[in-house]
JSON list of C-alpha atoms in Angstrom, two decimals:
[
{"chain": "M", "resi": 1, "resn": "UNK", "atom": "CA", "xyz": [84.59, -20.56, 48.82]},
{"chain": "M", "resi": 2, "resn": "UNK", "atom": "CA", "xyz": [86.01, -24.06, 49.35]},
{"chain": "M", "resi": 3, "resn": "UNK", "atom": "CA", "xyz": [89.45, -24.82, 47.94]},
{"chain": "M", "resi": 4, "resn": "UNK", "atom": "CA", "xyz": [89.29, -27.47, 45.19]},
{"chain": "M", "resi": 5, "resn": "UNK", "atom": "CA", "xyz": [90.89, -30.86, 45.74]},
{"chain": "M", "resi": 6, "resn": "UNK", "atom": "CA", "xyz": [92.52, -32.10, 42.54]},
{"chain": "M", "resi": 7, "resn": "UNK", "atom": "CA", "xyz": [91.95, -35.60, 41.20]},
{"chain": "M", "resi": 8, "resn": "UNK", "atom": "CA", "xyz": [94.07, -37.56, 38.71]},
{"chain": "M", "resi": 9, "resn": "UNK", "atom": "CA", "xyz": [92.36, -35.66, 35.90]},
{"chain": "M", "resi": 10, "resn": "UNK", "atom": "CA", "xyz": [94.56, -32.99, 34.33]},
{"chain": "M", "resi": 11, "resn": "UNK", "atom": "CA", "xyz": [92.38, -29.99, 35.01]},
{"chain": "M", "resi": 12, "resn": "UNK", "atom": "CA", "xyz": [92.44, -26.96, 37.32]},
{"chain": "M", "resi": 13, "resn": "UNK", "atom": "CA", "xyz": [89.50, -24.89, 38.51]},
{"chain": "M", "resi": 14, "resn": "UNK", "atom": "CA", "xyz": [89.20, -21.37, 37.02]},
{"chain": "M", "resi": 15, "resn": "UNK", "atom": "CA", "xyz": [91.67, -19.02, 38.70]},
{"chain": "M", "resi": 16, "resn": "UNK", "atom": "CA", "xyz": [88.82, -16.65, 39.58]},
{"chain": "M", "resi": 17, "resn": "UNK", "atom": "CA", "xyz": [87.86, -19.23, 42.21]},
{"chain": "M", "resi": 18, "resn": "UNK", "atom": "CA", "xyz": [91.14, -18.70, 44.12]},
{"chain": "M", "resi": 19, "resn": "UNK", "atom": "CA", "xyz": [91.02, -17.53, 47.72]},
{"chain": "M", "resi": 20, "resn": "UNK", "atom": "CA", "xyz": [91.94, -13.89, 48.44]},
{"chain": "M", "resi": 21, "resn": "UNK", "atom": "CA", "xyz": [95.51, -14.98, 49.23]},
{"chain": "M", "resi": 22, "resn": "UNK", "atom": "CA", "xyz": [95.75, -16.77, 45.87]},
{"chain": "M", "resi": 23, "resn": "UNK", "atom": "CA", "xyz": [95.26, -20.37, 47.03]},
{"chain": "M", "resi": 24, "resn": "UNK", "atom": "CA", "xyz": [93.34, -22.21, 44.30]},
{"chain": "M", "resi": 25, "resn": "UNK", "atom": "CA", "xyz": [93.63, -25.96, 44.82]},
{"chain": "M", "resi": 26, "resn": "UNK", "atom": "CA", "xyz": [95.30, -28.74, 46.77]},
{"chain": "M", "resi": 27, "resn": "UNK", "atom": "CA", "xyz": [96.61, -32.15, 45.77]},
{"chain": "M", "resi": 28, "resn": "UNK", "atom": "CA", "xyz": [97.40, -33.60, 42.39]},
{"chain": "M", "resi": 29, "resn": "UNK", "atom": "CA", "xyz": [100.99, -34.32, 41.38]},
{"chain": "M", "resi": 30, "resn": "UNK", "atom": "CA", "xyz": [104.07, -32.70, 39.89]},
{"chain": "M", "resi": 31, "resn": "UNK", "atom": "CA", "xyz": [104.02, -34.51, 36.55]},
{"chain": "M", "resi": 32, "resn": "UNK", "atom": "CA", "xyz": [105.35, -32.60, 33.56]},
{"chain": "M", "resi": 33, "resn": "UNK", "atom": "CA", "xyz": [101.90, -32.33, 31.88]},
{"chain": "M", "resi": 34, "resn": "UNK", "atom": "CA", "xyz": [100.30, -30.95, 35.06]},
{"chain": "M", "resi": 35, "resn": "UNK", "atom": "CA", "xyz": [103.09, -28.47, 35.70]},
{"chain": "M", "resi": 36, "resn": "UNK", "atom": "CA", "xyz": [102.97, -27.15, 32.15]},
{"chain": "M", "resi": 37, "resn": "UNK", "atom": "CA", "xyz": [99.18, -26.88, 32.28]},
{"chain": "M", "resi": 38, "resn": "UNK", "atom": "CA", "xyz": [99.45, -24.97, 35.55]},
{"chain": "M", "resi": 39, "resn": "UNK", "atom": "CA", "xyz": [102.04, -22.45, 34.38]},
{"chain": "M", "resi": 40, "resn": "UNK", "atom": "CA", "xyz": [100.19, -21.78, 31.13]},
{"chain": "M", "resi": 41, "resn": "UNK", "atom": "CA", "xyz": [97.11, -20.92, 33.21]},
{"chain": "M", "resi": 42, "resn": "UNK", "atom": "CA", "xyz": [98.97, -18.64, 35.62]},
{"chain": "M", "resi": 43, "resn": "UNK", "atom": "CA", "xyz": [99.13, -21.21, 38.43]},
{"chain": "M", "resi": 44, "resn": "UNK", "atom": "CA", "xyz": [102.20, -22.41, 40.33]},
{"chain": "M", "resi": 45, "resn": "UNK", "atom": "CA", "xyz": [102.83, -25.01, 43.08]},
{"chain": "M", "resi": 46, "resn": "UNK", "atom": "CA", "xyz": [104.15, -24.58, 46.59]},
{"chain": "M", "resi": 47, "resn": "UNK", "atom": "CA", "xyz": [104.38, -27.27, 49.24]},
{"chain": "M", "resi": 48, "resn": "UNK", "atom": "CA", "xyz": [103.02, -26.92, 52.74]},
{"chain": "M", "resi": 49, "resn": "UNK", "atom": "CA", "xyz": [103.80, -29.97, 54.84]},
{"chain": "M", "resi": 50, "resn": "UNK", "atom": "CA", "xyz": [102.92, -33.06, 52.81]},
{"chain": "M", "resi": 51, "resn": "UNK", "atom": "CA", "xyz": [100.50, -31.28, 50.49]},
{"chain": "M", "resi": 52, "resn": "UNK", "atom": "CA", "xyz": [100.96, -29.62, 47.11]},
{"chain": "M", "resi": 53, "resn": "UNK", "atom": "CA", "xyz": [99.17, -26.28, 47.10]},
{"chain": "M", "resi": 54, "resn": "UNK", "atom": "CA", "xyz": [98.41, -24.50, 43.82]},
{"chain": "M", "resi": 55, "resn": "UNK", "atom": "CA", "xyz": [98.34, -20.70, 43.74]},
{"chain": "M", "resi": 56, "resn": "UNK", "atom": "CA", "xyz": [97.26, -17.88, 41.43]},
{"chain": "M", "resi": 57, "resn": "UNK", "atom": "CA", "xyz": [97.56, -14.59, 43.34]},
{"chain": "M", "resi": 58, "resn": "UNK", "atom": "CA", "xyz": [95.85, -11.37, 42.34]},
{"chain": "M", "resi": 59, "resn": "UNK", "atom": "CA", "xyz": [97.61, -9.03, 41.79]},
{"chain": "M", "resi": 60, "resn": "UNK", "atom": "CA", "xyz": [100.66, -10.73, 40.31]},
{"chain": "M", "resi": 61, "resn": "UNK", "atom": "CA", "xyz": [104.24, -9.59, 40.89]},
{"chain": "M", "resi": 62, "resn": "UNK", "atom": "CA", "xyz": [106.11, -9.34, 37.57]},
{"chain": "M", "resi": 63, "resn": "UNK", "atom": "CA", "xyz": [109.08, -7.69, 35.92]},
{"chain": "M", "resi": 64, "resn": "UNK", "atom": "CA", "xyz": [109.02, -6.30, 32.41]},
{"chain": "M", "resi": 65, "resn": "UNK", "atom": "CA", "xyz": [112.67, -6.66, 31.33]},
{"chain": "M", "resi": 66, "resn": "UNK", "atom": "CA", "xyz": [112.86, -3.12, 29.95]},
{"chain": "M", "resi": 67, "resn": "UNK", "atom": "CA", "xyz": [111.89, -1.83, 33.42]},
{"chain": "M", "resi": 68, "resn": "UNK", "atom": "CA", "xyz": [114.84, -3.50, 35.17]},
{"chain": "M", "resi": 69, "resn": "UNK", "atom": "CA", "xyz": [116.46, -1.08, 37.61]},
{"chain": "M", "resi": 70, "resn": "UNK", "atom": "CA", "xyz": [120.18, -1.48, 38.17]},
{"chain": "M", "resi": 71, "resn": "UNK", "atom": "CA", "xyz": [121.67, 0.59, 40.97]},
{"chain": "M", "resi": 72, "resn": "UNK", "atom": "CA", "xyz": [124.93, 2.45, 40.57]},
{"chain": "M", "resi": 73, "resn": "UNK", "atom": "CA", "xyz": [126.64, 0.07, 43.00]},
{"chain": "M", "resi": 74, "resn": "UNK", "atom": "CA", "xyz": [125.37, -2.94, 41.02]},
{"chain": "M", "resi": 75, "resn": "UNK", "atom": "CA", "xyz": [126.58, -1.42, 37.75]},
{"chain": "M", "resi": 76, "resn": "UNK", "atom": "CA", "xyz": [129.99, -1.00, 39.34]},
{"chain": "M", "resi": 77, "resn": "UNK", "atom": "CA", "xyz": [129.92, -4.63, 40.51]},
{"chain": "M", "resi": 78, "resn": "UNK", "atom": "CA", "xyz": [128.93, -5.82, 37.03]},
{"chain": "M", "resi": 79, "resn": "UNK", "atom": "CA", "xyz": [131.91, -3.99, 35.53]},
{"chain": "M", "resi": 80, "resn": "UNK", "atom": "CA", "xyz": [134.52, -4.89, 38.11]},
{"chain": "M", "resi": 81, "resn": "UNK", "atom": "CA", "xyz": [133.64, -8.30, 39.50]},
{"chain": "M", "resi": 82, "resn": "UNK", "atom": "CA", "xyz": [135.82, -11.32, 38.88]},
{"chain": "M", "resi": 83, "resn": "UNK", "atom": "CA", "xyz": [132.75, -13.52, 39.29]},
{"chain": "M", "resi": 84, "resn": "UNK", "atom": "CA", "xyz": [131.85, -15.62, 36.27]},
{"chain": "M", "resi": 85, "resn": "UNK", "atom": "CA", "xyz": [128.28, -15.84, 34.93]},
{"chain": "M", "resi": 86, "resn": "UNK", "atom": "CA", "xyz": [126.91, -18.92, 33.16]},
{"chain": "M", "resi": 87, "resn": "UNK", "atom": "CA", "xyz": [123.55, -20.32, 32.06]},
{"chain": "M", "resi": 88, "resn": "UNK", "atom": "CA", "xyz": [122.40, -23.94, 32.35]},
{"chain": "M", "resi": 89, "resn": "UNK", "atom": "CA", "xyz": [125.78, -25.18, 33.50]},
{"chain": "M", "resi": 90, "resn": "UNK", "atom": "CA", "xyz": [124.75, -26.39, 36.98]},
{"chain": "M", "resi": 91, "resn": "UNK", "atom": "CA", "xyz": [120.96, -26.67, 37.19]},
{"chain": "M", "resi": 92, "resn": "UNK", "atom": "CA", "xyz": [120.94, -29.47, 39.75]},
{"chain": "M", "resi": 93, "resn": "UNK", "atom": "CA", "xyz": [123.41, -27.61, 41.96]},
{"chain": "M", "resi": 94, "resn": "UNK", "atom": "CA", "xyz": [121.35, -24.42, 41.76]},
{"chain": "M", "resi": 95, "resn": "UNK", "atom": "CA", "xyz": [118.04, -26.00, 42.72]},
{"chain": "M", "resi": 96, "resn": "UNK", "atom": "CA", "xyz": [119.73, -27.96, 45.51]},
{"chain": "M", "resi": 97, "resn": "UNK", "atom": "CA", "xyz": [121.25, -24.74, 46.86]},
{"chain": "M", "resi": 98, "resn": "UNK", "atom": "CA", "xyz": [117.87, -22.98, 46.61]},
{"chain": "M", "resi": 99, "resn": "UNK", "atom": "CA", "xyz": [116.46, -25.85, 48.67]},
{"chain": "M", "resi": 100, "resn": "UNK", "atom": "CA", "xyz": [119.18, -26.03, 51.32]},
{"chain": "M", "resi": 101, "resn": "UNK", "atom": "CA", "xyz": [120.82, -22.61, 51.79]},
{"chain": "M", "resi": 102, "resn": "UNK", "atom": "CA", "xyz": [119.34, -20.95, 54.93]},
{"chain": "M", "resi": 103, "resn": "UNK", "atom": "CA", "xyz": [117.35, -17.75, 54.39]},
{"chain": "M", "resi": 104, "resn": "UNK", "atom": "CA", "xyz": [117.02, -14.92, 56.88]},
{"chain": "M", "resi": 105, "resn": "UNK", "atom": "CA", "xyz": [113.64, -14.98, 58.59]},
{"chain": "M", "resi": 106, "resn": "UNK", "atom": "CA", "xyz": [112.65, -18.40, 57.23]},
{"chain": "M", "resi": 107, "resn": "UNK", "atom": "CA", "xyz": [112.67, -21.72, 59.07]},
{"chain": "M", "resi": 108, "resn": "UNK", "atom": "CA", "xyz": [112.69, -23.87, 55.96]},
{"chain": "M", "resi": 109, "resn": "UNK", "atom": "CA", "xyz": [111.91, -24.07, 52.27]},
{"chain": "M", "resi": 110, "resn": "UNK", "atom": "CA", "xyz": [108.94, -25.05, 50.12]},
{"chain": "M", "resi": 111, "resn": "UNK", "atom": "CA", "xyz": [111.26, -26.91, 47.73]},
{"chain": "M", "resi": 112, "resn": "UNK", "atom": "CA", "xyz": [110.86, -30.58, 48.60]},
{"chain": "M", "resi": 113, "resn": "UNK", "atom": "CA", "xyz": [112.77, -33.51, 47.16]},
{"chain": "M", "resi": 114, "resn": "UNK", "atom": "CA", "xyz": [109.80, -34.22, 44.90]},
{"chain": "M", "resi": 115, "resn": "UNK", "atom": "CA", "xyz": [109.83, -30.67, 43.57]},
{"chain": "M", "resi": 116, "resn": "UNK", "atom": "CA", "xyz": [113.57, -30.81, 43.05]},
{"chain": "M", "resi": 117, "resn": "UNK", "atom": "CA", "xyz": [113.26, -33.92, 40.91]},
{"chain": "M", "resi": 118, "resn": "UNK", "atom": "CA", "xyz": [110.27, -32.55, 38.98]},
{"chain": "M", "resi": 119, "resn": "UNK", "atom": "CA", "xyz": [112.13, -29.40, 37.95]},
{"chain": "M", "resi": 120, "resn": "UNK", "atom": "CA", "xyz": [115.28, -31.35, 37.10]},
{"chain": "M", "resi": 121, "resn": "UNK", "atom": "CA", "xyz": [113.09, -33.36, 34.72]},
{"chain": "M", "resi": 122, "resn": "UNK", "atom": "CA", "xyz": [111.78, -30.10, 33.22]},
{"chain": "M", "resi": 123, "resn": "UNK", "atom": "CA", "xyz": [115.38, -28.96, 32.79]},
{"chain": "M", "resi": 124, "resn": "UNK", "atom": "CA", "xyz": [116.26, -32.18, 30.98]},
{"chain": "M", "resi": 125, "resn": "UNK", "atom": "CA", "xyz": [113.36, -31.43, 28.61]},
{"chain": "M", "resi": 126, "resn": "UNK", "atom": "CA", "xyz": [114.76, -27.95, 27.92]},
{"chain": "M", "resi": 127, "resn": "UNK", "atom": "CA", "xyz": [111.93, -26.16, 29.78]},
{"chain": "M", "resi": 128, "resn": "UNK", "atom": "CA", "xyz": [113.55, -25.25, 33.12]},
{"chain": "M", "resi": 129, "resn": "UNK", "atom": "CA", "xyz": [116.71, -23.13, 33.12]},
{"chain": "M", "resi": 130, "resn": "UNK", "atom": "CA", "xyz": [119.30, -21.90, 35.58]},
{"chain": "M", "resi": 131, "resn": "UNK", "atom": "CA", "xyz": [121.68, -18.99, 35.80]},
{"chain": "M", "resi": 132, "resn": "UNK", "atom": "CA", "xyz": [124.85, -19.29, 37.86]},
{"chain": "M", "resi": 133, "resn": "UNK", "atom": "CA", "xyz": [127.48, -17.04, 39.39]},
{"chain": "M", "resi": 134, "resn": "UNK", "atom": "CA", "xyz": [130.88, -18.52, 40.18]},
{"chain": "M", "resi": 135, "resn": "UNK", "atom": "CA", "xyz": [133.79, -17.32, 42.28]},
{"chain": "M", "resi": 136, "resn": "UNK", "atom": "CA", "xyz": [136.63, -19.24, 40.65]},
{"chain": "M", "resi": 137, "resn": "UNK", "atom": "CA", "xyz": [135.22, -22.79, 40.70]},
{"chain": "M", "resi": 138, "resn": "UNK", "atom": "CA", "xyz": [132.71, -22.29, 43.52]},
{"chain": "M", "resi": 139, "resn": "UNK", "atom": "CA", "xyz": [129.02, -21.72, 42.83]},
{"chain": "M", "resi": 140, "resn": "UNK", "atom": "CA", "xyz": [128.15, -18.65, 44.94]},
{"chain": "M", "resi": 141, "resn": "UNK", "atom": "CA", "xyz": [124.74, -17.60, 43.60]},
{"chain": "M", "resi": 142, "resn": "UNK", "atom": "CA", "xyz": [122.07, -18.41, 41.09]},
{"chain": "M", "resi": 143, "resn": "UNK", "atom": "CA", "xyz": [118.44, -18.81, 40.17]},
{"chain": "M", "resi": 144, "resn": "UNK", "atom": "CA", "xyz": [116.15, -21.15, 38.26]},
{"chain": "M", "resi": 145, "resn": "UNK", "atom": "CA", "xyz": [112.77, -21.08, 36.57]},
{"chain": "M", "resi": 146, "resn": "UNK", "atom": "CA", "xyz": [110.76, -22.09, 33.52]},
{"chain": "M", "resi": 147, "resn": "UNK", "atom": "CA", "xyz": [110.71, -20.65, 30.02]},
{"chain": "M", "resi": 148, "resn": "UNK", "atom": "CA", "xyz": [107.54, -20.90, 27.94]},
{"chain": "M", "resi": 149, "resn": "UNK", "atom": "CA", "xyz": [107.52, -18.85, 24.78]},
{"chain": "M", "resi": 150, "resn": "UNK", "atom": "CA", "xyz": [108.46, -15.28, 25.63]},
{"chain": "M", "resi": 151, "resn": "UNK", "atom": "CA", "xyz": [107.76, -15.69, 29.36]},
{"chain": "M", "resi": 152, "resn": "UNK", "atom": "CA", "xyz": [110.22, -16.68, 32.08]},
{"chain": "M", "resi": 153, "resn": "UNK", "atom": "CA", "xyz": [108.66, -17.95, 35.30]},
{"chain": "M", "resi": 154, "resn": "UNK", "atom": "CA", "xyz": [111.13, -17.32, 38.10]},
{"chain": "M", "resi": 155, "resn": "UNK", "atom": "CA", "xyz": [111.06, -19.89, 40.88]},
{"chain": "M", "resi": 156, "resn": "UNK", "atom": "CA", "xyz": [113.85, -19.35, 43.39]},
{"chain": "M", "resi": 157, "resn": "UNK", "atom": "CA", "xyz": [117.32, -17.91, 43.87]},
{"chain": "M", "resi": 158, "resn": "UNK", "atom": "CA", "xyz": [120.13, -18.26, 46.39]},
{"chain": "M", "resi": 159, "resn": "UNK", "atom": "CA", "xyz": [123.27, -16.42, 47.39]},
{"chain": "M", "resi": 160, "resn": "UNK", "atom": "CA", "xyz": [126.40, -17.44, 49.27]},
{"chain": "M", "resi": 161, "resn": "UNK", "atom": "CA", "xyz": [128.05, -14.03, 48.78]},
{"chain": "M", "resi": 162, "resn": "UNK", "atom": "CA", "xyz": [126.55, -10.58, 49.11]},
{"chain": "M", "resi": 163, "resn": "UNK", "atom": "CA", "xyz": [124.83, -9.55, 45.86]},
{"chain": "M", "resi": 164, "resn": "UNK", "atom": "CA", "xyz": [125.58, -12.85, 44.07]},
{"chain": "M", "resi": 165, "resn": "UNK", "atom": "CA", "xyz": [121.91, -13.69, 43.43]},
{"chain": "M", "resi": 166, "resn": "UNK", "atom": "CA", "xyz": [121.19, -10.10, 42.42]},
{"chain": "M", "resi": 167, "resn": "UNK", "atom": "CA", "xyz": [124.06, -10.20, 39.94]},
{"chain": "M", "resi": 168, "resn": "UNK", "atom": "CA", "xyz": [122.76, -13.50, 38.53]},
{"chain": "M", "resi": 169, "resn": "UNK", "atom": "CA", "xyz": [119.31, -11.99, 38.15]},
{"chain": "M", "resi": 170, "resn": "UNK", "atom": "CA", "xyz": [120.49, -8.79, 36.44]},
{"chain": "M", "resi": 171, "resn": "UNK", "atom": "CA", "xyz": [122.76, -10.63, 34.01]},
{"chain": "M", "resi": 172, "resn": "UNK", "atom": "CA", "xyz": [120.06, -13.18, 33.21]},
{"chain": "M", "resi": 173, "resn": "UNK", "atom": "CA", "xyz": [117.38, -10.53, 32.65]},
{"chain": "M", "resi": 174, "resn": "UNK", "atom": "CA", "xyz": [119.72, -8.85, 30.16]},
{"chain": "M", "resi": 175, "resn": "UNK", "atom": "CA", "xyz": [120.15, -12.19, 28.36]},
{"chain": "M", "resi": 176, "resn": "UNK", "atom": "CA", "xyz": [116.41, -12.93, 28.38]},
{"chain": "M", "resi": 177, "resn": "UNK", "atom": "CA", "xyz": [115.69, -9.49, 26.96]},
{"chain": "M", "resi": 178, "resn": "UNK", "atom": "CA", "xyz": [118.17, -10.15, 24.14]},
{"chain": "M", "resi": 179, "resn": "UNK", "atom": "CA", "xyz": [116.25, -13.40, 23.50]},
{"chain": "M", "resi": 180, "resn": "UNK", "atom": "CA", "xyz": [112.98, -11.44, 23.17]},
{"chain": "M", "resi": 181, "resn": "UNK", "atom": "CA", "xyz": [111.50, -12.51, 26.50]},
{"chain": "M", "resi": 182, "resn": "UNK", "atom": "CA", "xyz": [108.88, -9.87, 27.33]},
{"chain": "M", "resi": 183, "resn": "UNK", "atom": "CA", "xyz": [107.66, -10.90, 30.79]},
{"chain": "M", "resi": 184, "resn": "UNK", "atom": "CA", "xyz": [109.26, -12.34, 33.92]},
{"chain": "M", "resi": 185, "resn": "UNK", "atom": "CA", "xyz": [106.87, -13.81, 36.48]},
{"chain": "M", "resi": 186, "resn": "UNK", "atom": "CA", "xyz": [108.09, -13.12, 40.02]},
{"chain": "M", "resi": 187, "resn": "UNK", "atom": "CA", "xyz": [104.91, -14.63, 41.56]},
{"chain": "M", "resi": 188, "resn": "UNK", "atom": "CA", "xyz": [104.67, -12.77, 44.88]},
{"chain": "M", "resi": 189, "resn": "UNK", "atom": "CA", "xyz": [106.18, -9.60, 46.30]},
{"chain": "M", "resi": 190, "resn": "UNK", "atom": "CA", "xyz": [109.71, -9.47, 47.65]},
{"chain": "M", "resi": 191, "resn": "UNK", "atom": "CA", "xyz": [111.60, -6.30, 48.54]},
{"chain": "M", "resi": 192, "resn": "UNK", "atom": "CA", "xyz": [114.64, -7.76, 46.75]},
{"chain": "M", "resi": 193, "resn": "UNK", "atom": "CA", "xyz": [112.84, -7.87, 43.38]},
{"chain": "M", "resi": 194, "resn": "UNK", "atom": "CA", "xyz": [110.93, -4.66, 44.03]},
{"chain": "M", "resi": 195, "resn": "UNK", "atom": "CA", "xyz": [114.27, -2.88, 44.22]},
{"chain": "M", "resi": 196, "resn": "UNK", "atom": "CA", "xyz": [115.08, -4.27, 40.77]},
{"chain": "M", "resi": 197, "resn": "UNK", "atom": "CA", "xyz": [111.93, -2.92, 39.14]},
{"chain": "M", "resi": 198, "resn": "UNK", "atom": "CA", "xyz": [109.33, -5.65, 39.59]},
{"chain": "M", "resi": 199, "resn": "UNK", "atom": "CA", "xyz": [105.75, -4.45, 40.14]},
{"chain": "M", "resi": 200, "resn": "UNK", "atom": "CA", "xyz": [102.22, -5.67, 40.65]},
{"chain": "M", "resi": 201, "resn": "UNK", "atom": "CA", "xyz": [99.75, -6.08, 37.79]},
{"chain": "M", "resi": 202, "resn": "UNK", "atom": "CA", "xyz": [96.18, -7.39, 37.84]},
{"chain": "M", "resi": 203, "resn": "UNK", "atom": "CA", "xyz": [95.87, -11.15, 37.42]},
{"chain": "M", "resi": 204, "resn": "UNK", "atom": "CA", "xyz": [93.54, -10.60, 34.48]},
{"chain": "M", "resi": 205, "resn": "UNK", "atom": "CA", "xyz": [96.27, -8.63, 32.68]},
{"chain": "M", "resi": 206, "resn": "UNK", "atom": "CA", "xyz": [98.85, -11.26, 33.60]},
{"chain": "M", "resi": 207, "resn": "UNK", "atom": "CA", "xyz": [96.68, -13.97, 32.04]},
{"chain": "M", "resi": 208, "resn": "UNK", "atom": "CA", "xyz": [96.21, -11.91, 28.89]},
{"chain": "M", "resi": 209, "resn": "UNK", "atom": "CA", "xyz": [99.97, -11.55, 28.59]},
{"chain": "M", "resi": 210, "resn": "UNK", "atom": "CA", "xyz": [100.47, -15.28, 29.15]},
{"chain": "M", "resi": 211, "resn": "UNK", "atom": "CA", "xyz": [98.09, -16.17, 26.35]},
{"chain": "M", "resi": 212, "resn": "UNK", "atom": "CA", "xyz": [99.80, -13.71, 24.03]},
{"chain": "M", "resi": 213, "resn": "UNK", "atom": "CA", "xyz": [103.42, -14.45, 24.89]},
{"chain": "M", "resi": 214, "resn": "UNK", "atom": "CA", "xyz": [103.31, -18.24, 25.26]},
{"chain": "M", "resi": 215, "resn": "UNK", "atom": "CA", "xyz": [101.45, -18.71, 21.98]},
{"chain": "M", "resi": 216, "resn": "UNK", "atom": "CA", "xyz": [98.27, -19.96, 23.62]},
{"chain": "M", "resi": 217, "resn": "UNK", "atom": "CA", "xyz": [96.13, -17.31, 21.93]},
{"chain": "M", "resi": 218, "resn": "UNK", "atom": "CA", "xyz": [97.35, -18.39, 18.48]},
{"chain": "M", "resi": 219, "resn": "UNK", "atom": "CA", "xyz": [96.85, -22.05, 19.39]},
{"chain": "M", "resi": 220, "resn": "UNK", "atom": "CA", "xyz": [93.29, -21.34, 20.48]},
{"chain": "M", "resi": 221, "resn": "UNK", "atom": "CA", "xyz": [92.54, -19.54, 17.22]},
{"chain": "M", "resi": 222, "resn": "UNK", "atom": "CA", "xyz": [94.01, -22.46, 15.30]},
{"chain": "M", "resi": 223, "resn": "UNK", "atom": "CA", "xyz": [91.87, -24.98, 17.16]},
{"chain": "M", "resi": 224, "resn": "UNK", "atom": "CA", "xyz": [88.74, -22.92, 16.48]},
{"chain": "M", "resi": 225, "resn": "UNK", "atom": "CA", "xyz": [89.52, -22.75, 12.78]},
{"chain": "M", "resi": 226, "resn": "UNK", "atom": "CA", "xyz": [90.04, -18.97, 12.66]}
]
């Protein structure tokens, strides 16, 4: 099946048309309306070279906050660390670090300058959020993503100290759970998040949860008059 090439029209092909690896479409832009449309439909962008690629993998890697696994060593770190945890205090610094901090086994990053600016714009609109870990006044770890309804879509994390990104993730999941977030999208498998309790679910189930938890199901019923 050929991968769709997006035009200026704000529309995506059905996710069932995605390739086995999850690749659905190529092209388009990173405007706020297109990004929001994508996430609400279970689609997210990655760059490859000069091209925006849109993905919807099946199965989908997610974390249900109540299934978070915190190791004994992490619980000890949470109790004893002098690191400081904050939310939305340094979004631009976090996404820049996610873009620039080297990662083991990777030659580069999919976060381009265009993506950085697009997500900063989403943050300014109150849609994208960051969590930060500080050692005194130095940012040593963090993550960012999008919040739509009761779903948090995790995008990337970084760490300058051992366990700093894991601590940011654990503390932020606890906060999201307190705020009634019921689903965290982790997109694709990583051993790091697997160790914290993330697991695969069928894309069809993921899409059902999106409709329910972002309010799309209620909106659809309202538009149909029911």
